[in-house]
């Protein structure tokens, strides 16, 4: 599979909706939490796989704003797992030269999770390889709503004029302002929807859906997704002939 990939056309930014943990566990007659616990290998393989390919940014949808509405025990288990995984994985991130960052509503997280996240971010902040962006307590509409508020405040304070509001300006107020839009979005588990992920940023992203449940996702699946992406023609509204010339 690796031979099928054109090194010159690796997406700079890949975003992943890591879905299907609960169904994976239930398929084995286990509780949903068992699926979350078994998702770590998939995360590891995706990070090292992306890093090896030379991908610059990897955004992982880890927990959505709407996921707070899940049963209390599941939410608690996910938050604990997050703290434990981050603590365990920082040495690996250091070894792989991965820089960790976050997008989302950090105020919603339990203080212990927030503290561990801050530590991991600080520790990896000088790494120069892949930037790993965890979307945590994140949703696209939440992000856009905050952005509208920020810009409206600037208008109200006479810092900017309404006429100065452009697409680029909005982009530069998003949490993702330092990252290019993803060229490729992968969603596992066979669900064909975006579930309130990077709504603004996915405008022209190539979407790739696979039936594989997240805990089973491996490097080879990532390579398949990238190979599929490379077979597509991205037209951005133009005609195929325009793109070829
Ligand atoms: C993705 O797996 C993980 C999170 C959303 C936190 P799910 O927990 O959504 O698993 P399914 O979709 O119910 O199988
Ligand atoms: C999306 O998965 C969120 C994450 C993977 C973190 P969900 O399982 O929450 O999405 P829906 O509810 O099936 O759309
Ligand atoms: Mg799900």
CSV table of C-alpha atoms and ligand atoms in Angstrom, one decimal:
chain,number,residue,atom,x,y,z
A,1,UNK,CA,0.0,0.0,0.0
A,2,UNK,CA,2.8,2.4,0.9
A,3,UNK,CA,4.1,2.1,-2.7
A,4,UNK,CA,0.8,3.3,-4.0
A,5,UNK,CA,1.2,6.6,-2.3
A,6,UNK,CA,2.6,9.7,-4.1
A,7,UNK,CA,5.0,11.3,-1.7
A,8,UNK,CA,4.5,14.6,-3.5
A,9,UNK,CA,0.8,14.8,-2.8
A,10,UNK,CA,0.5,14.0,0.9
A,11,UNK,CA,-2.3,16.0,2.5
A,12,UNK,CA,-0.9,18.6,4.9
A,13,UNK,CA,-3.8,18.3,7.2
A,14,UNK,CA,-5.9,15.1,7.9
A,15,UNK,CA,-8.9,15.3,10.2
A,16,UNK,CA,-10.5,12.1,11.7
A,17,UNK,CA,-13.9,11.4,13.3
A,18,UNK,CA,-12.9,8.5,15.5
A,19,UNK,CA,-16.2,6.7,15.7
A,20,UNK,CA,-17.5,3.2,16.6
A,21,UNK,CA,-15.9,2.4,20.0
A,22,UNK,CA,-19.2,1.6,21.6
A,23,UNK,CA,-20.4,-0.7,18.8
A,24,UNK,CA,-17.0,-2.4,18.7
A,25,UNK,CA,-17.3,-3.3,22.4
A,26,UNK,CA,-21.0,-4.3,22.2
A,27,UNK,CA,-20.1,-6.6,19.3
A,28,UNK,CA,-17.8,-8.4,21.8
A,29,UNK,CA,-20.5,-8.5,24.4
A,30,UNK,CA,-18.7,-5.9,26.5
A,31,UNK,CA,-19.6,-2.5,27.9
A,32,UNK,CA,-19.1,0.6,25.7
A,33,UNK,CA,-16.2,1.8,27.9
A,34,UNK,CA,-14.2,-1.3,26.8
A,35,UNK,CA,-14.3,0.2,23.3
A,36,UNK,CA,-12.9,3.5,24.4
A,37,UNK,CA,-10.1,1.7,26.3
A,38,UNK,CA,-9.3,-0.2,23.2
A,39,UNK,CA,-9.1,2.8,21.0
A,40,UNK,CA,-5.6,3.8,22.0
A,41,UNK,CA,-3.7,1.6,19.6
A,42,UNK,CA,-5.7,3.1,16.7
A,43,UNK,CA,-4.8,6.6,17.9
A,44,UNK,CA,-1.1,5.6,18.2
A,45,UNK,CA,-1.0,4.0,14.7
A,46,UNK,CA,-2.8,7.1,13.2
A,47,UNK,CA,-0.3,9.5,14.8
A,48,UNK,CA,2.8,7.5,13.8
A,49,UNK,CA,1.3,6.7,10.4
A,50,UNK,CA,0.6,10.4,9.7
A,51,UNK,CA,4.0,11.4,11.0
A,52,UNK,CA,5.8,8.8,8.8
A,53,UNK,CA,3.9,10.1,5.7
A,54,UNK,CA,5.0,13.6,6.4
A,55,UNK,CA,1.5,15.0,7.3
A,56,UNK,CA,1.9,18.3,9.1
A,57,UNK,CA,-1.4,18.5,11.0
A,58,UNK,CA,-3.7,15.7,12.4
A,59,UNK,CA,-6.9,16.7,14.0
A,60,UNK,CA,-8.7,14.0,16.0
A,61,UNK,CA,-12.3,14.5,17.0
A,62,UNK,CA,-12.0,13.1,20.6
A,63,UNK,CA,-15.1,14.4,22.3
A,64,UNK,CA,-17.9,16.6,21.0
A,65,UNK,CA,-20.0,19.3,22.7
A,66,UNK,CA,-23.0,16.9,22.3
A,67,UNK,CA,-21.1,14.0,23.9
A,68,UNK,CA,-21.5,15.7,27.3
A,69,UNK,CA,-25.1,14.4,27.1
A,70,UNK,CA,-24.1,10.8,27.3
A,71,UNK,CA,-24.7,8.8,30.5
A,72,UNK,CA,-22.7,10.3,33.3
A,73,UNK,CA,-20.6,7.1,33.9
A,74,UNK,CA,-19.5,7.0,30.3
A,75,UNK,CA,-18.5,10.7,30.3
A,76,UNK,CA,-16.5,10.1,33.5
A,77,UNK,CA,-14.8,7.1,32.1
A,78,UNK,CA,-13.8,8.9,28.9
A,79,UNK,CA,-12.4,11.9,30.9
A,80,UNK,CA,-10.4,9.5,33.2
A,81,UNK,CA,-9.1,7.6,30.2
A,82,UNK,CA,-8.0,10.8,28.6
A,83,UNK,CA,-5.9,11.8,31.6
A,84,UNK,CA,-4.4,8.4,31.9
A,85,UNK,CA,-3.6,8.1,28.1
A,86,UNK,CA,-2.1,11.6,28.0
A,87,UNK,CA,0.1,10.8,31.0
A,88,UNK,CA,1.2,7.5,29.4
A,89,UNK,CA,1.7,8.9,25.9
A,90,UNK,CA,3.7,12.0,26.5
A,91,UNK,CA,7.0,10.0,26.2
A,92,UNK,CA,5.8,8.6,22.9
A,93,UNK,CA,4.9,12.1,21.6
A,94,UNK,CA,8.3,13.3,22.6
A,95,UNK,CA,10.0,10.4,20.9
A,96,UNK,CA,8.0,11.0,17.7
A,97,UNK,CA,8.6,14.8,17.9
A,98,UNK,CA,4.8,15.4,18.0
A,99,UNK,CA,3.4,18.8,19.2
A,100,UNK,CA,0.1,18.5,21.0
A,101,UNK,CA,-2.5,21.3,20.8
A,102,UNK,CA,-6.2,21.6,21.5
A,103,UNK,CA,-9.4,23.0,20.1
A,104,UNK,CA,-12.6,23.1,22.2
A,105,UNK,CA,-14.2,24.4,25.3
A,106,UNK,CA,-11.6,23.7,27.9
A,107,UNK,CA,-13.7,25.3,30.6
A,108,UNK,CA,-16.1,22.3,30.4
A,109,UNK,CA,-13.4,19.8,31.3
A,110,UNK,CA,-12.8,18.5,34.8
A,111,UNK,CA,-9.9,20.5,36.4
A,112,UNK,CA,-7.7,17.4,36.6
A,113,UNK,CA,-8.1,16.7,32.8
A,114,UNK,CA,-7.4,20.4,32.1
A,115,UNK,CA,-4.2,20.3,34.2
A,116,UNK,CA,-2.9,17.1,32.5
A,117,UNK,CA,-3.6,18.6,29.1
A,118,UNK,CA,-1.8,21.8,29.9
A,119,UNK,CA,1.2,19.8,31.1
A,120,UNK,CA,1.3,17.7,27.9
A,121,UNK,CA,0.9,20.8,25.7
A,122,UNK,CA,3.7,22.6,27.5
A,123,UNK,CA,6.0,19.5,27.4
A,124,UNK,CA,5.5,19.0,23.7
A,125,UNK,CA,5.5,22.6,22.7
A,126,UNK,CA,9.0,22.7,21.3
A,127,UNK,CA,8.5,19.6,19.1
A,128,UNK,CA,8.8,20.3,15.4
A,129,UNK,CA,7.2,17.2,13.8
A,130,UNK,CA,3.5,16.5,13.4
A,131,UNK,CA,1.1,18.9,15.1
A,132,UNK,CA,-1.6,16.8,16.8
A,133,UNK,CA,-4.8,18.8,17.3
A,134,UNK,CA,-7.2,17.2,19.8
A,135,UNK,CA,-10.8,18.4,19.3
A,136,UNK,CA,-12.1,18.1,22.9
A,137,UNK,CA,-15.5,19.4,24.0
A,138,UNK,CA,-15.6,20.8,20.5
A,139,UNK,CA,-18.3,21.5,18.0
A,140,UNK,CA,-18.3,23.5,14.8
A,141,UNK,CA,-21.4,25.5,15.6
A,142,UNK,CA,-20.0,26.3,19.1
A,143,UNK,CA,-16.7,27.5,17.5
A,144,UNK,CA,-18.5,29.6,14.9
A,145,UNK,CA,-20.8,31.1,17.5
A,146,UNK,CA,-17.8,32.3,19.5
A,147,UNK,CA,-16.2,33.6,16.5
A,148,UNK,CA,-19.3,35.7,15.6
A,149,UNK,CA,-19.3,37.1,19.2
A,150,UNK,CA,-15.6,38.0,19.0
A,151,UNK,CA,-16.1,39.8,15.7
A,152,UNK,CA,-19.3,41.5,16.8
A,153,UNK,CA,-17.5,42.8,19.9
A,154,UNK,CA,-14.8,44.4,17.8
A,155,UNK,CA,-17.4,46.0,15.6
A,156,UNK,CA,-19.2,47.3,18.7
A,157,UNK,CA,-15.9,48.7,20.1
A,158,UNK,CA,-15.2,50.4,16.7
A,159,UNK,CA,-12.1,48.3,16.3
A,160,UNK,CA,-13.2,47.2,12.9
A,161,UNK,CA,-15.8,48.2,10.3
A,162,UNK,CA,-18.6,45.7,9.2
A,163,UNK,CA,-17.2,46.0,5.6
A,164,UNK,CA,-13.9,44.6,6.8
A,165,UNK,CA,-15.5,41.3,7.7
A,166,UNK,CA,-14.3,38.8,5.0
A,167,UNK,CA,-13.9,35.1,4.8
A,168,UNK,CA,-10.2,35.4,5.6
A,169,UNK,CA,-11.0,37.5,8.6
A,170,UNK,CA,-13.5,35.0,9.9
A,171,UNK,CA,-11.0,32.2,9.3
A,172,UNK,CA,-8.4,34.2,11.3
A,173,UNK,CA,-10.7,34.3,14.3
A,174,UNK,CA,-11.4,30.5,14.5
A,175,UNK,CA,-9.6,28.3,16.9
A,176,UNK,CA,-7.9,26.7,13.9
A,177,UNK,CA,-6.5,30.0,12.7
A,178,UNK,CA,-2.9,28.6,12.7
A,179,UNK,CA,-3.7,25.5,10.7
A,180,UNK,CA,-4.6,25.1,7.0
A,181,UNK,CA,-8.1,23.5,6.2
A,182,UNK,CA,-8.0,19.7,6.1
A,183,UNK,CA,-7.6,18.3,2.7
A,184,UNK,CA,-8.9,14.9,3.9
A,185,UNK,CA,-11.5,13.9,6.5
A,186,UNK,CA,-11.8,10.3,7.6
A,187,UNK,CA,-14.8,8.9,9.5
A,188,UNK,CA,-14.8,5.4,10.7
A,189,UNK,CA,-17.7,3.1,11.7
A,190,UNK,CA,-19.9,3.6,8.5
A,191,UNK,CA,-21.8,6.7,9.6
A,192,UNK,CA,-22.1,9.1,6.8
A,193,UNK,CA,-22.3,12.5,8.6
A,194,UNK,CA,-20.1,15.3,9.9
A,195,UNK,CA,-21.6,15.4,13.4
A,196,UNK,CA,-20.8,19.1,14.0
A,197,UNK,CA,-17.1,18.8,13.3
A,198,UNK,CA,-15.0,21.5,11.6
A,199,UNK,CA,-18.1,23.0,9.8
A,200,UNK,CA,-16.3,26.0,8.3
A,201,UNK,CA,-13.0,24.3,7.6
A,202,UNK,CA,-14.4,21.3,5.8
A,203,UNK,CA,-15.9,23.4,3.0
A,204,UNK,CA,-13.7,21.8,0.3
A,205,UNK,CA,-12.3,18.8,2.2
A,206,UNK,CA,-12.4,15.4,0.6
A,207,UNK,CA,-14.5,13.1,2.7
A,208,UNK,CA,-13.6,9.4,3.2
A,209,UNK,CA,-15.9,7.0,5.0
A,210,UNK,CA,-14.9,3.5,6.1
A,211,UNK,CA,-16.9,0.7,7.8
A,212,UNK,CA,-13.9,-0.1,10.0
A,213,UNK,CA,-14.8,0.6,13.7
A,214,UNK,CA,-12.3,3.0,15.3
A,215,UNK,CA,-10.6,0.4,17.7
A,216,UNK,CA,-9.7,-1.7,14.6
A,217,UNK,CA,-8.3,1.3,12.6
A,218,UNK,CA,-4.6,0.7,11.7
A,219,UNK,CA,-1.8,2.3,9.7
A,220,UNK,CA,-2.9,0.4,6.6
A,221,UNK,CA,-6.4,1.9,6.8
A,222,UNK,CA,-4.8,5.4,7.0
A,223,UNK,CA,-2.7,4.6,3.9
A,224,UNK,CA,-5.8,3.4,2.0
A,225,UNK,CA,-7.6,6.7,2.8
A,226,UNK,CA,-4.6,8.7,1.6
A,227,UNK,CA,-4.4,6.6,-1.6
A,228,UNK,CA,-8.1,7.1,-2.2
A,229,UNK,CA,-7.7,10.9,-1.7
A,230,UNK,CA,-4.9,10.9,-4.2
A,231,UNK,CA,-7.1,9.4,-6.9
A,232,UNK,CA,-9.6,12.3,-6.6
A,233,UNK,CA,-9.7,15.5,-8.6
A,234,UNK,CA,-10.2,18.5,-6.4
A,235,UNK,CA,-12.0,21.1,-8.5
A,236,UNK,CA,-13.0,23.9,-6.1
A,237,UNK,CA,-15.9,24.9,-8.4
A,238,UNK,CA,-13.9,24.9,-11.6
A,239,UNK,CA,-14.2,22.5,-14.5
A,240,UNK,CA,-12.0,19.4,-14.8
A,241,UNK,CA,-10.4,20.8,-17.9
A,242,UNK,CA,-9.4,24.0,-16.0
A,243,UNK,CA,-7.8,21.9,-13.3
A,244,UNK,CA,-5.8,19.8,-15.8
A,245,UNK,CA,-4.4,22.8,-17.7
B,1,LIG,C1,-16.5,7.4,19.3
B,1,LIG,O1,-17.1,6.1,19.5
B,1,LIG,C2,-15.9,7.9,20.6
B,1,LIG,C3,-16.7,9.1,21.1
B,1,LIG,C4,-17.6,9.7,20.5
B,1,LIG,C5,-16.2,9.6,22.4
B,1,LIG,P1,-18.6,6.1,20.1
B,1,LIG,O2,-18.6,6.1,21.5
B,1,LIG,O3,-19.5,7.1,19.4
B,1,LIG,O4,-19.1,4.6,19.5
B,1,LIG,P2,-20.4,4.3,18.8
B,1,LIG,O5,-20.6,5.2,17.7
B,1,LIG,O6,-21.5,4.4,19.8
B,1,LIG,O7,-20.3,2.9,18.3
B,2,LIG,C1,-18.7,12.1,16.7
B,2,LIG,O1,-19.2,10.9,17.1
B,2,LIG,C2,-17.9,12.7,17.8
B,2,LIG,C3,-16.6,12.0,18.1
B,2,LIG,C4,-16.1,11.0,17.3
B,2,LIG,C5,-15.8,12.5,19.1
B,2,LIG,P1,-20.6,10.6,17.7
B,2,LIG,O2,-20.8,9.1,17.9
B,2,LIG,O3,-20.8,11.5,18.9
B,2,LIG,O4,-21.6,11.1,16.5
B,2,LIG,P2,-23.1,10.8,16.2
B,2,LIG,O5,-23.9,11.1,17.5
B,2,LIG,O6,-23.2,9.4,15.9
B,2,LIG,O7,-23.5,11.7,15.1
B,3,LIG,MG1,-20.5,7.2,17.7
